[in-house]
Coordinates of C-alpha atoms in Angstrom, one line a residue:
M1 CA 16.8 -4.9 26.2
K2 CA 18.9 -2.7 23.9
N3 CA 17.8 0.0 21.5
P4 CA 15.4 -1.4 18.8
L5 CA 17.9 -0.7 16.1
T6 CA 20.5 -3.0 17.6
Y7 CA 18.2 -6.0 16.9
F8 CA 18.9 -5.3 13.2
G9 CA 22.6 -4.7 13.8
A10 CA 22.3 -1.0 13.0
S11 CA 24.6 1.6 14.4
K12 CA 23.7 4.8 16.2
A13 CA 24.2 6.7 13.1
D14 CA 21.1 5.2 11.6
H15 CA 18.9 6.8 14.3
T16 CA 18.8 10.6 13.9
S17 CA 16.8 12.3 16.7
D18 CA 15.0 15.6 16.5
D19 CA 17.9 17.1 18.3
A20 CA 20.6 15.7 16.0
S21 CA 22.8 18.2 14.3
D22 CA 23.3 18.4 10.5
D23 CA 27.0 18.4 10.8
V24 CA 29.0 16.1 8.6
P25 CA 29.9 12.9 10.4
S26 CA 33.6 12.6 11.1
D27 CA 33.7 8.8 10.5
G28 CA 34.2 8.0 6.8
L29 CA 31.5 5.3 6.6
A30 CA 29.0 7.5 8.5
Y31 CA 29.7 10.3 6.1
A32 CA 29.2 8.0 3.1
R33 CA 25.9 6.8 4.7
E34 CA 24.7 10.3 5.1
Q35 CA 25.6 11.2 1.6
K36 CA 23.2 8.5 0.4
R37 CA 20.3 10.2 2.1
Q38 CA 18.7 12.0 -0.8
I39 CA 15.0 12.1 0.3
G40 CA 13.9 15.4 2.0
V41 CA 10.6 16.5 3.4
T42 CA 9.2 17.4 -0.1
S43 CA 10.2 14.1 -1.7
A44 CA 8.9 12.1 1.3
T45 CA 5.6 13.9 1.2
F46 CA 5.2 13.2 -2.5
L47 CA 6.2 9.6 -2.0
I48 CA 3.2 9.2 0.3
F49 CA 0.9 11.5 -1.7
N50 CA 1.5 9.8 -5.1
R51 CA 1.1 6.3 -3.7
M52 CA -2.2 7.2 -2.0
I53 CA -3.9 8.9 -4.9
G54 CA -4.4 6.2 -7.6
T55 CA -7.7 5.2 -9.1
G56 CA -9.5 4.7 -5.8
I57 CA -11.1 8.2 -5.7
F58 CA -12.2 7.8 -9.3
A59 CA -13.4 4.2 -9.3
T60 CA -14.7 3.4 -5.8
P61 CA -17.2 6.2 -4.8
S62 CA -20.1 4.6 -6.8
G63 CA -19.6 1.3 -5.1
I64 CA -19.4 2.9 -1.6
F65 CA -22.6 4.8 -2.3
A66 CA -24.3 1.6 -3.4
L67 CA -23.2 -0.3 -0.3
S68 CA -24.2 2.5 2.1
G69 CA -27.5 3.4 0.4
S70 CA -27.3 7.2 1.1
V71 CA -25.2 10.2 0.5
G72 CA -24.9 10.9 4.3
L73 CA -23.7 7.5 5.3
S74 CA -21.4 7.4 2.3
L75 CA -19.6 10.5 3.4
F76 CA -19.5 9.3 7.0
I77 CA -17.8 6.1 5.8
W78 CA -15.2 8.2 4.0
V79 CA -14.6 10.0 7.3
A80 CA -14.3 6.7 9.2
G81 CA -11.8 5.4 6.6
M82 CA -9.8 8.6 7.0
L83 CA -9.7 8.2 10.8
I84 CA -8.5 4.6 10.4
A85 CA -5.9 5.7 8.0
A86 CA -4.8 8.5 10.4
A87 CA -4.5 6.0 13.2
G88 CA -2.5 3.7 11.0
M89 CA -0.3 6.6 10.0
A90 CA 0.4 7.3 13.7
V91 CA 1.2 3.6 14.4
Y92 CA 3.6 3.4 11.5
L93 CA 5.0 6.8 12.4
E94 CA 5.9 5.5 15.9
F95 CA 7.5 2.4 14.5
G96 CA 9.3 4.4 11.7
T97 CA 10.8 6.9 14.1
A98 CA 12.0 4.1 16.4
I99 CA 13.4 2.0 13.6
P100 CA 14.3 4.5 10.8
R101 CA 15.6 2.1 8.1
N102 CA 14.3 0.7 4.8
G103 CA 11.8 -2.1 5.0
G104 CA 8.5 -0.8 6.6
E105 CA 6.3 -3.3 8.4
K106 CA 8.7 -6.2 7.7
N107 CA 11.1 -4.6 10.3
Y108 CA 8.3 -3.9 12.8
L109 CA 6.9 -7.5 12.6
E110 CA 10.4 -9.0 12.9
F111 CA 11.2 -6.8 15.9
V112 CA 8.1 -7.7 17.9
Y113 CA 7.4 -11.3 16.8
R114 CA 10.7 -13.2 17.4
R115 CA 9.3 -16.6 18.3
P116 CA 9.1 -19.0 16.6
K117 CA 12.4 -17.8 15.0
F118 CA 12.0 -15.9 11.7
V119 CA 8.2 -16.6 11.6
A120 CA 7.4 -12.9 10.8
T121 CA 9.9 -13.0 7.9
G122 CA 8.3 -16.1 6.4
F123 CA 4.7 -14.8 6.7
Y124 CA 5.7 -11.4 5.3
T125 CA 7.5 -13.1 2.3
G126 CA 4.2 -14.8 1.3
Y127 CA 2.4 -11.4 1.7
V128 CA 4.9 -9.7 -0.7
I129 CA 5.3 -12.5 -3.2
L130 CA 1.6 -13.6 -3.7
L131 CA -0.2 -10.2 -3.9
G132 CA -0.6 -8.5 -7.3
W133 CA -1.1 -4.9 -6.2
A134 CA -0.8 -3.4 -9.7
G135 CA -3.6 -5.4 -11.2
S136 CA -6.6 -3.3 -10.0
N137 CA -5.4 0.0 -11.5
S138 CA -4.5 -1.8 -14.8
V139 CA -8.2 -2.9 -15.0
V140 CA -9.4 0.7 -14.3
F141 CA -7.0 1.9 -17.0
G142 CA -8.6 -0.4 -19.5
E143 CA -12.1 0.6 -18.5
Y144 CA -11.5 4.4 -18.9
I145 CA -9.6 4.0 -22.2
L146 CA -12.6 2.1 -23.6
H147 CA -15.0 4.6 -22.2
A148 CA -13.0 7.5 -23.8
A149 CA -13.1 5.6 -27.1
N150 CA -16.8 5.0 -26.8
V151 CA -16.3 1.2 -27.0
E152 CA -18.4 -1.2 -24.9
V153 CA -16.5 -2.9 -22.1
G154 CA -16.3 -6.6 -22.7
R155 CA -14.7 -9.5 -20.9
W156 CA -11.4 -9.4 -22.7
N157 CA -11.0 -6.0 -24.2
Q158 CA -10.8 -4.3 -20.8
R159 CA -8.3 -6.9 -19.5
G160 CA -6.4 -6.9 -22.7
I161 CA -5.8 -3.1 -22.4
G162 CA -5.0 -3.6 -18.7
L163 CA -2.5 -6.3 -19.6
A164 CA -0.8 -3.9 -22.1
C165 CA -0.8 -1.2 -19.3
I166 CA 1.0 -3.3 -16.7
T167 CA 3.3 -4.9 -19.3
T168 CA 4.4 -1.4 -20.5
A169 CA 5.0 -0.4 -16.9
F170 CA 7.1 -3.5 -16.3
L171 CA 9.2 -2.9 -19.4
I172 CA 9.8 0.8 -18.8
H173 CA 11.0 0.2 -15.2
G174 CA 12.9 -2.9 -16.2
L175 CA 14.7 -1.5 -19.3
A176 CA 14.7 2.3 -18.9
L177 CA 14.7 3.2 -15.2
K178 CA 15.4 6.9 -15.5
W179 CA 12.7 7.4 -18.1
G180 CA 10.3 5.4 -16.0
L181 CA 10.8 7.7 -13.0
R182 CA 10.4 10.8 -15.2
L183 CA 7.2 9.5 -16.7
Q184 CA 6.0 8.5 -13.2
N185 CA 6.6 12.1 -11.9
L186 CA 4.8 13.6 -15.0
L187 CA 1.8 11.4 -14.5
G188 CA 1.8 12.3 -10.8
V189 CA 1.4 16.0 -11.8
I190 CA -1.5 15.1 -14.2
K191 CA -3.2 13.2 -11.4
L192 CA -3.1 16.2 -9.1
I193 CA -4.4 18.5 -11.9
I194 CA -7.4 16.2 -12.6
I195 CA -8.3 16.1 -8.9
L196 CA -8.1 19.9 -8.6
I197 CA -10.3 20.2 -11.7
I198 CA -12.9 18.0 -10.1
V199 CA -12.8 19.9 -6.8
V200 CA -13.1 23.3 -8.5
A201 CA -15.8 22.1 -10.8
G202 CA -17.6 20.6 -7.8
W203 CA -17.7 24.1 -6.2
A204 CA -19.2 25.4 -9.5
A205 CA -21.7 22.6 -9.5
L206 CA -22.9 23.5 -6.0
G207 CA -23.5 27.0 -7.4
G208 CA -25.6 25.6 -10.2
A209 CA -23.1 25.5 -13.1
L210 CA -24.3 22.2 -14.6
K211 CA -25.3 20.8 -18.0
V212 CA -28.1 18.8 -16.4
P213 CA -30.7 19.6 -13.8
N214 CA -29.5 19.9 -10.2
P215 CA -29.7 16.4 -8.6
H216 CA -30.5 17.8 -5.1
N217 CA -28.5 14.9 -3.5
F218 CA -28.0 16.8 -0.2
D219 CA -31.7 17.6 0.4
N220 CA -32.3 14.4 2.3
A221 CA -28.8 13.1 2.7
F222 CA -29.6 10.0 4.8
E223 CA -32.5 8.7 2.7
G224 CA -32.1 5.1 1.8
T225 CA -29.4 4.3 4.4
T226 CA -28.7 0.6 4.9
G227 CA -27.1 -0.8 8.0
S228 CA -25.8 -4.2 7.0
A229 CA -22.4 -5.0 8.5
Y230 CA -21.3 -6.5 5.2
G231 CA -22.2 -3.4 3.2
V232 CA -20.4 -1.0 5.7
V233 CA -17.3 -3.1 6.0
T234 CA -17.0 -3.6 2.2
A235 CA -17.5 0.1 1.7
L236 CA -14.8 0.7 4.3
Y237 CA -12.5 -1.6 2.3
N238 CA -13.0 0.6 -0.7
V239 CA -12.2 3.8 1.3
I240 CA -9.1 2.2 2.9
W241 CA -8.0 1.1 -0.6
S242 CA -8.0 4.7 -1.6
Y243 CA -5.8 5.6 1.4
I244 CA -3.2 2.8 1.0
G245 CA 0.2 4.4 0.9
Y246 CA 0.2 6.5 4.1
S247 CA 3.2 4.4 5.2
N248 CA 5.0 4.6 1.9
A249 CA 7.9 6.7 3.2
N250 CA 8.7 4.1 5.8
Y251 CA 10.1 1.9 3.1
A252 CA 12.9 4.4 2.3
L253 CA 14.0 5.8 5.7
S254 CA 17.6 4.7 5.2
E255 CA 17.6 7.0 2.2
T256 CA 15.9 9.9 4.0
K257 CA 17.6 13.0 5.4
N258 CA 17.1 13.3 9.1
P259 CA 14.5 10.5 8.9
V260 CA 12.7 11.1 12.2
R261 CA 12.1 14.8 11.7
T262 CA 11.2 14.3 8.0
L263 CA 8.7 11.5 8.6
K264 CA 7.0 13.4 11.5
F265 CA 6.3 16.3 9.1
A266 CA 5.8 14.5 5.8
A267 CA 3.3 11.8 6.8
P268 CA 0.7 14.0 8.5
L269 CA 1.0 16.7 5.7
A270 CA 0.5 14.2 2.9
L271 CA -2.4 12.3 4.6
G272 CA -4.1 15.6 5.7
T273 CA -3.9 17.0 2.1
V274 CA -5.3 13.8 0.6
A275 CA -8.1 13.6 3.1
V276 CA -9.3 17.1 2.3
L277 CA -9.1 16.5 -1.4
Y278 CA -11.0 13.2 -1.1
M279 CA -13.9 14.8 0.8
F280 CA -14.1 17.7 -1.7
V281 CA -14.1 15.2 -4.7
N282 CA -16.9 13.2 -3.1
I283 CA -19.0 16.4 -2.5
A284 CA -18.3 17.3 -6.1
Y285 CA -19.7 14.0 -7.4
F286 CA -22.8 14.3 -5.3
A287 CA -23.3 17.9 -6.4
A288 CA -23.3 17.0 -10.1
V289 CA -24.4 13.4 -10.6
P290 CA -28.0 12.1 -9.8
K291 CA -28.1 9.1 -7.5
E292 CA -29.4 6.7 -10.2
E293 CA -26.5 7.7 -12.4
I294 CA -24.0 7.2 -9.6
L295 CA -25.3 3.7 -9.1
S296 CA -25.2 2.8 -12.8
S297 CA -21.9 4.5 -13.6
G298 CA -19.8 2.0 -11.7
R299 CA -16.1 2.7 -11.9
V300 CA -16.5 5.5 -14.5
L301 CA -18.3 7.9 -12.1
A302 CA -15.6 10.5 -12.8
A303 CA -16.6 10.4 -16.5
S304 CA -20.2 10.9 -15.6
F305 CA -19.2 13.9 -13.5
F306 CA -17.2 15.4 -16.4
R307 CA -20.1 15.0 -18.8
N308 CA -22.6 16.6 -16.4
V309 CA -20.3 19.6 -15.7
F310 CA -18.4 20.1 -19.0
G311 CA -20.3 18.2 -21.7
A312 CA -19.7 15.0 -23.7
R313 CA -16.5 16.1 -25.5
A314 CA -14.8 17.0 -22.2
E315 CA -16.0 13.7 -20.7
R316 CA -14.1 11.7 -23.3
A317 CA -10.9 13.8 -23.1
L318 CA -10.8 13.9 -19.3
S319 CA -11.4 10.1 -19.2
V320 CA -8.1 9.7 -21.0
F321 CA -6.4 11.7 -18.2
V322 CA -8.0 9.6 -15.5
A323 CA -6.6 6.5 -17.4
L324 CA -3.2 8.1 -17.4
S325 CA -3.5 8.7 -13.7
A326 CA -4.2 4.9 -13.3
F327 CA -1.1 4.2 -15.4
G328 CA 1.0 6.4 -13.2
N329 CA -0.2 4.5 -10.1
V330 CA 0.7 1.2 -11.9
L331 CA 4.2 2.6 -12.5
A332 CA 4.5 3.6 -8.8
V333 CA 3.3 0.3 -7.5
I334 CA 5.3 -2.1 -9.7
F335 CA 8.4 0.1 -9.0
S336 CA 8.1 -0.3 -5.2
Q337 CA 6.9 -3.9 -5.2
G338 CA 9.6 -5.1 -7.5
R339 CA 12.2 -3.7 -5.1
L340 CA 10.6 -5.5 -2.1
V341 CA 11.0 -8.8 -4.0
Q342 CA 14.6 -7.8 -4.8
E343 CA 15.3 -7.1 -1.1
L344 CA 13.9 -10.5 -0.1
G345 CA 16.4 -11.9 -2.6
R346 CA 19.3 -9.8 -1.2
E347 CA 18.5 -11.1 2.3
G348 CA 18.7 -14.7 1.2
I349 CA 15.1 -15.4 2.0
L350 CA 14.0 -16.5 -1.5
P351 CA 15.4 -19.5 -3.3
F352 CA 17.8 -18.6 -6.1
S353 CA 18.5 -15.4 -4.1
R354 CA 21.2 -14.1 -6.5
F355 CA 18.7 -14.2 -9.4
W356 CA 16.2 -12.1 -7.5
A357 CA 18.8 -9.7 -6.0
S358 CA 20.4 -8.9 -9.3
N359 CA 20.3 -5.5 -11.0
K360 CA 21.6 -6.9 -14.3
P361 CA 21.5 -6.2 -17.2
F362 CA 19.9 -2.8 -17.1
N363 CA 20.7 -1.6 -13.5
A364 CA 17.1 -2.4 -12.5
P365 CA 15.5 -5.2 -10.5
L366 CA 14.1 -6.9 -13.6
A367 CA 13.5 -10.3 -11.9
G368 CA 11.6 -8.7 -9.0
L369 CA 9.5 -6.6 -11.4
F370 CA 8.8 -9.6 -13.5
E371 CA 7.6 -11.6 -10.4
H372 CA 5.1 -8.8 -9.5
W373 CA 4.0 -8.5 -13.1
A374 CA 3.3 -12.2 -13.3
V375 CA 1.2 -12.4 -10.1
S376 CA -0.7 -9.2 -11.0
V377 CA -1.6 -10.6 -14.4
I378 CA -2.8 -13.9 -12.9
I379 CA -5.0 -12.0 -10.4
M380 CA -6.2 -9.7 -13.1
L381 CA -7.2 -12.4 -15.6
A382 CA -8.5 -15.1 -13.3
P383 CA -11.8 -13.6 -11.9
P384 CA -15.0 -13.9 -14.0
P385 CA -16.1 -10.8 -15.9
G386 CA -17.7 -8.1 -13.9
D387 CA -15.9 -9.2 -10.7
A388 CA -12.3 -8.5 -11.6
Y389 CA -11.8 -5.1 -10.1
N390 CA -13.8 -5.7 -6.8
F391 CA -12.1 -9.0 -6.3
I392 CA -8.6 -7.6 -6.9
L393 CA -9.3 -4.6 -4.6
N394 CA -10.6 -6.8 -1.7
V395 CA -8.1 -9.6 -2.1
I396 CA -5.3 -7.0 -1.6
S397 CA -7.1 -5.0 1.2
Y398 CA -8.0 -8.0 3.2
P399 CA -4.5 -9.4 3.8
L400 CA -3.4 -5.8 4.5
A401 CA -6.0 -5.7 7.4
I402 CA -4.5 -8.9 8.8
V403 CA -0.9 -7.5 8.6
N404 CA -2.1 -4.2 10.2
S405 CA -3.8 -6.1 13.0
F406 CA -0.4 -7.7 13.9
V407 CA 1.5 -4.4 13.5
A408 CA -1.0 -2.7 15.8
A409 CA -1.1 -5.6 18.3
G410 CA 2.7 -5.4 18.4
L411 CA 2.6 -1.7 19.3
V412 CA 0.0 -2.4 22.0
W413 CA 2.3 -5.1 23.4
L414 CA 5.3 -2.7 23.4
Y415 CA 3.2 -0.1 25.4
F416 CA 2.6 -2.7 28.1
H417 CA 6.2 -3.8 28.1
R418 CA 7.9 -0.4 27.5
Q419 CA 10.6 -0.7 30.1
S420 CA 11.7 -4.3 29.4
W421 CA 11.8 -3.6 25.6
N422 CA 13.4 -0.1 26.0
W423 CA 10.7 1.4 23.9
N424 CA 11.0 5.2 23.9
P425 CA 10.6 6.4 20.3
P426 CA 10.7 10.1 19.3
F427 CA 7.0 10.0 18.3
K428 CA 4.2 8.2 20.3
A429 CA 0.9 7.3 18.6
T430 CA -0.5 6.8 22.2
L431 CA -2.2 3.6 23.4
P432 CA -5.8 4.6 22.6
V433 CA -4.8 5.2 19.0
A434 CA -3.0 1.9 18.7
I435 CA -6.0 0.1 20.2
F436 CA -8.4 1.9 17.9
F437 CA -6.3 0.9 14.9
L438 CA -6.1 -2.7 16.2
L439 CA -9.9 -3.0 16.8
S440 CA -10.6 -1.4 13.4
N441 CA -8.5 -3.9 11.5
I442 CA -9.9 -6.8 13.5
Y443 CA -13.4 -5.7 12.5
L444 CA -12.2 -5.5 8.9
V445 CA -10.9 -9.1 9.2
V446 CA -14.0 -10.6 10.8
A447 CA -17.0 -8.7 9.4
P448 CA -16.7 -9.8 5.7
F449 CA -17.7 -13.4 6.9
V450 CA -21.1 -12.1 7.8
P451 CA -23.5 -13.0 5.0
P452 CA -24.8 -10.0 3.0
S453 CA -28.4 -9.1 2.7
D454 CA -30.1 -9.7 -0.6
G455 CA -28.6 -7.6 -3.4
Q456 CA -25.7 -6.4 -1.3
S457 CA -23.0 -8.8 -2.5
I458 CA -20.3 -6.9 -4.4
Y459 CA -19.8 -9.9 -6.7
E460 CA -21.9 -11.0 -9.6
S461 CA -20.9 -14.6 -9.6
L462 CA -18.2 -15.1 -7.0
P463 CA -19.1 -16.1 -3.4
Y464 CA -19.2 -13.1 -1.0
W465 CA -16.4 -14.7 1.1
S466 CA -14.1 -15.5 -1.8
H467 CA -11.6 -12.7 -1.1
C468 CA -11.4 -13.6 2.6
V469 CA -10.5 -17.2 1.7
V470 CA -7.9 -16.2 -0.8
G471 CA -6.5 -13.6 1.6
W472 CA -6.1 -16.1 4.4
G473 CA -4.6 -18.5 1.8
I474 CA -1.9 -15.9 1.0
I475 CA -1.1 -15.5 4.6
A476 CA -1.0 -19.3 5.1
G477 CA 1.2 -19.5 2.0
G478 CA 3.8 -17.4 3.9
G479 CA 3.5 -19.7 6.9
V480 CA 4.1 -22.8 4.7
Y481 CA 7.1 -21.2 3.2
W482 CA 8.5 -20.4 6.7
L483 CA 7.9 -24.0 7.8
F484 CA 10.1 -25.3 5.0
W485 CA 12.6 -22.5 4.8
A486 CA 13.3 -22.0 8.5
V487 CA 12.4 -25.4 10.1
I488 CA 12.2 -28.5 7.8
F489 CA 15.1 -27.7 5.4
P490 CA 17.5 -26.7 8.1
K491 CA 16.8 -30.0 10.0
I492 CA 17.3 -32.1 6.8
G493 CA 20.4 -30.2 5.8
G494 CA 21.9 -30.1 9.3
Y495 CA 22.3 -26.3 9.3
Q496 CA 20.9 -23.3 11.1
L497 CA 19.7 -20.0 9.6
V498 CA 21.6 -17.0 11.1
R499 CA 20.9 -13.3 10.4
E500 CA 24.1 -11.4 9.8
T501 CA 24.8 -7.7 9.2
V502 CA 27.6 -6.2 7.1
V503 CA 28.6 -2.7 6.3
D504 CA 29.4 -1.8 2.7
D505 CA 33.0 -0.5 2.5
V506 CA 32.0 2.0 -0.2
D507 CA 28.7 3.6 0.8
G508 CA 28.6 2.7 4.5
W509 CA 25.2 1.1 4.3
E510 CA 24.3 -1.8 6.5
R511 CA 22.6 -4.8 5.1
S512 CA 21.1 -7.8 6.9
F513 CA 21.0 -11.2 5.3
F514 CA 20.5 -14.8 6.2
V515 CA 23.3 -17.4 6.0
R516 CA 23.4 -21.2 6.6
R517 CA 25.7 -22.4 9.2
K518 CA 26.5 -26.0 10.0
G519 CA 26.6 -27.3 13.5
R520 CA 24.6 -26.4 16.6
D521 CA 27.1 -23.9 18.2
V522 CA 25.7 -20.9 16.3
A523 CA 25.4 -17.4 17.8
K524 CA 22.0 -16.0 17.9
A525 CA 21.0 -13.9 14.9

């Protein structure tokens, strides 16, 4: 079998090895292609860093502590989540260095799972279209804004502010792209400053600099530990939610300078930095906030921390900055997800593809952004009060575990068929790491079906398995779409779907798309 890139119709110029020189390509199109590569090590690192640090580290530690029962187990779960994220980074790093082009896991699934024809494309389409990633951080934005204003959180005021948050993000990126990117970068800096303030204040709290008595949470760290599978796996979902984004640079490798070398450096650097910060932030929370207050604070634990360390006035002011951090993450998520929808339109996968692929009238993927806005709003408004954030978090994390299971299984398959598939990427995750990532995600897929013990369900009124059913429904929705798009409609219309690749005459970029061809004598895509 040929080089993995040839499956997508890519040329050798797309694959830059560690030993590749930085000389300007002599071929005109190759030169144009290289000129489009604007993302260096720093930008790639921040692409990953800014996507990972959203509201998870501010909103999830209280829930993780409640599900684990003790400080010690809570910290161990954060370490376990970090190890799973590190294994995932290694798996995606191997795929990314082997297939260094835009698209991320869509490319990897399409490369490995080729039969039935285009099945991976169909399932991935449902995964992209039906998940409202931006909804959860919009909910947290509303909660922190109300907390800062000293207003009680109700059923609709929180979601109303969240709706305003995600709508503003949609309009900014749809109507004023440059200003949206500038605001996104500014809020990324604010996010980093807030985390550093918490880390440094945590060190001070360990030294006794508190406005309240020392909680002594580390004296008997494992007191109260629970061992339920449901509690541990749900806590792990919360941790993994906080690490989502370690593969973010894989979506833009066609725009990355020397993508292999850049990805090999940027991904570990970003993940390592975030892992260290997350552990310090958790230690800071436990150093300053008593256990009872951690349990009662819910998603505003960071606000309780600010009050105990800095006082009530600082609590309200810093809560606004946490809300701004959430808004920055909403901007980042809707920016990337809108472009994934646009790319599906450009490839001819979605109906009315020209509409979804268009950049008119404001040189931005307005249709793709609107699609993600609409799905996020539905997912944000549909759950009953009290369950909105946890449901959104889990209904996104669960299908991600399913996708990651297939990505990891694909890499394990390639390790056992390395020669026949000509699989020799510049970076190797190793078989044990790939198997660990596979088994971890299988556990995350299966364990939530185990009934929780009394009082351990994360939902107030929803069934404990609700996010699992919805998650599988999202995956099944992609399968139904594939059945009609790639099987039933071609048979009825007497055509076959064929993947073609063209090279743009201006910028030298290659683009794959699907076309309909009549007759049975059709070359394989």
